[in-house]
Amino acid sequence: MKSNRINRRKRSESGVALLIAIFVLMLISVVAISLIVASGGESALAGNYRSSASVYLAGTAGLEEARGRMLPSNSDYFNSTVAGFMPASGPLAVGQVRYILNPAPGEALGSLLTTYPDTEYATEFGVAPVSANVKTIASVSTVTSGGTTYSGPLFKWVRINAATEKSLKTDVNNDAVLDALIALYYDSGHTPLPSLVVTATPPSTAKQALEITALAVLPNGSRKTMQYVVAPQTFNLSFPSALTLSGKNIAFSGANSNVYYANGTDGTGNPPAVSGCTPNPLTSLPAIGVTEPLGGNGNRTAVAAGLPRPDHYTGAGLATPSVSDTISLNPALQTPASLNTLVQSISQFATVITPTPPSGGLLGTATNSDLPTSSATNPATVVVNGNLNVSSYVGYGLLVVTGNFAYDGNSGWKGIILVVGDGTTTFTGSGGGNQEFDGAIFVASIKDTSGNLLSQLGNVGFDISGGGGNGVYYNSCWINSAQPTLTYTLLSFRELQ
Amino acid sequence: MKIANGILFSLILALGLAVGLCAPASAQTDSQKKRRPAKQAKPAPKPRKVWTDDEIGSLRSPADIYVDAKYGQADGTAATKQPVSAKPAPHVASPALSNPKTVGDADKMIAWEKRDVDAQTEYVERVKTQIEEAPQEDKERLKKVLQERIQILADTRSEMDTLVAQKRELQKKTAANSGSAAAQPSSQ
């Protein structure tokens, strides 16, 4: 009876082990599958992130290559490779398009824009770029060293062009029109904000805003289009007069010649034109500005008394001679320390630093042959660590002389002259001739005769008693054009696609 | 005992099923949330990020900020005038080119003026050439410069003529003086 019951029970439980085993196997399978799916998802996620980061960095590398190579101080400066690739001075006209091409191994440079067309330009401007207005240059991101080629970032092209309201889809001047033909400028002094201005005649302090657009494409097909808007950054030097003398005791001898003039009204004289800049005759500053570190008006009196032809010094609506001691100096021009810092900073961007110092710690003297060739479209930054003595020489750009400056009447300069000297600084003209100085001249003494930095500005001498025709004329365009571009400041950054 | 085993197995099975069903669902949700395939066919256009002025600061490099701080305040100037009352000795102007005291001075001044006249004549010729070659929009400015310079040249020539006349006067005076000086001893 009992054994029957046991047998019945055994029969009723038979197959349970199989069932349990099947369930356990199913459980393990489900867990395994879910693990596989989860890890696959993570892998895909990591892969996507890697692609996204790589394509972003490739695009950024392209943008930065363009931003760097626009600087004349860059060893791979565009115009050093392809003459006239970018305007050396003045704006890049709207419609002009520049491309950096960066083909991957196996891709042809010439067909890169066909393989990877720039559809973004047409999106921004409504039309494709005109081929006659397009210039291309090869990227320098791929380098070969010791017979091995190291491929650079995987951007395909970078485009540089003038920014407009239409291209940025931003109505800068709130006139309800997105202007497509007038270039945008960035003016740090413009109020109210924003500092972008749109005008066919920009103020001399305004710098052109440029678009830099890059397309990066990875082998797996990831692609990204990115864009900077940049504007050049300079020292932003400004001057309170055509000729500014800053020092304790100013010894001044004005010109005897009837043909010598100094004028603080912007653009007077006969300056060569600066592309893209028109002087504003409404800006009128004193012909001569002086500081009075000792107080009183001793320097102004001394200068006025040293002018044989006072009616030849005009500007700022002042009675002639136009000499003012109520001037305000740019912070960089105020003290020996700030001027010394400025000279050091300018030296970092100098086209030429001359002359080689002679032994004994004395100041050397540079002459015409030590100075670089410069022109209205190719201004130079020259630092003369010593005295400068020129004859029949016309220069363009920014000139720093840390000693004394002597010139003849057929010498002139278009831009800025800083005579920031050792000991008693003199600026001496020897008369005759018919050249002129357009821009601004600043004279100060910041070191003693041993070359030690003074705690206060020292004595200054200015002697043009030799006369001649080479007067001084304030010119805001030349002041701004003369200053080297330190960098291209980023105004905006956006990811387009 | 066997009943307890049965319940335990049932619990394990239920738990297993629950985990098994939840895990893939969770993985799927995660990947749907974050996953964005690299080769996505043509996604909906991403809204363009337009940066505002407030955000520009975050993009500037320390170098930009340094340069801005150092030189960017061209107009935020600090006056250099200091209210103290020391007074340097005034400098006296050299005389302009007129009223020579001697014939020798007159010769020097005339030579000076001649040098300036020659240079300005050359300058005027240069401006005339510039006008011919200048673009239309620049011609007016250059014509104005030319007029100014022609006037300056005329003034300079006039000064030179005055000096020549003054020199003659001086020569006459000198001759008269030397004549009277010569006459004086003979009369004595």
XYZ file of N, CA and C in Angstrom, chain A residues 243 245 253 260 403-407 417-419 424-429 437 441-443 460-464 472:
84
model
N 52.521 114.750 -33.792
C 53.849 114.583 -33.183
C 53.671 114.701 -31.674
N 55.490 114.473 -27.925
C 56.757 114.478 -27.206
C 56.442 114.285 -25.731
N 63.360 122.541 -31.625
C 63.730 123.510 -32.650
C 62.903 123.234 -33.888
N 57.751 123.554 -44.670
C 57.563 122.548 -43.618
C 56.258 122.818 -42.860
N 67.392 104.558 -29.824
C 68.454 105.548 -29.642
C 67.994 106.876 -30.226
N 68.864 107.498 -30.978
C 68.505 108.766 -31.616
C 68.168 108.508 -33.082
N 67.314 109.363 -33.611
C 66.864 109.184 -34.988
C 67.233 110.428 -35.785
N 68.014 110.247 -36.821
C 68.390 111.359 -37.690
C 68.015 111.006 -39.125
N 67.549 111.998 -39.878
C 67.093 111.727 -41.250
C 67.303 112.976 -42.088
N 56.134 106.018 -35.891
C 57.534 106.052 -35.458
C 57.541 106.245 -33.954
N 58.171 105.319 -33.262
C 58.358 105.452 -31.817
C 59.850 105.625 -31.576
N 60.248 106.812 -31.140
C 61.657 107.020 -30.779
C 61.689 106.986 -29.260
N 69.341 111.070 -23.698
C 68.565 112.161 -24.286
C 68.207 111.781 -25.714
N 66.952 111.553 -25.933
C 66.492 111.136 -27.248
C 66.404 112.341 -28.166
N 66.928 112.228 -29.340
C 66.761 113.309 -30.302
C 66.188 112.772 -31.600
N 65.448 113.628 -32.219
C 64.832 113.319 -33.502
C 65.247 114.480 -34.389
N 66.192 114.222 -35.270
C 66.857 115.330 -35.955
C 66.676 115.245 -37.461
N 66.155 116.301 -38.037
C 66.040 116.363 -39.493
C 67.035 117.354 -40.041
N 56.125 112.707 -43.314
C 55.771 111.659 -42.356
C 54.252 111.630 -42.234
N 54.131 110.319 -34.848
C 55.479 110.173 -34.299
C 55.384 110.377 -32.794
N 56.025 109.474 -32.068
C 56.025 109.590 -30.612
C 57.477 109.542 -30.142
N 57.862 110.522 -29.344
C 59.247 110.592 -28.872
C 59.261 110.640 -27.349
N 63.822 115.064 -23.654
C 63.546 114.780 -25.057
C 64.006 115.952 -25.913
N 64.614 115.631 -27.046
C 64.998 116.680 -27.980
C 64.365 116.432 -29.340
N 63.901 117.500 -29.954
C 63.360 117.386 -31.315
C 63.881 118.571 -32.098
N 64.644 118.279 -33.132
C 65.295 119.365 -33.859
C 65.078 119.185 -35.356
N 64.241 120.026 -35.922
C 64.032 119.986 -37.368
C 64.414 121.343 -37.942
N 55.035 116.663 -40.772
C 54.385 115.551 -40.063
C 52.877 115.715 -40.195
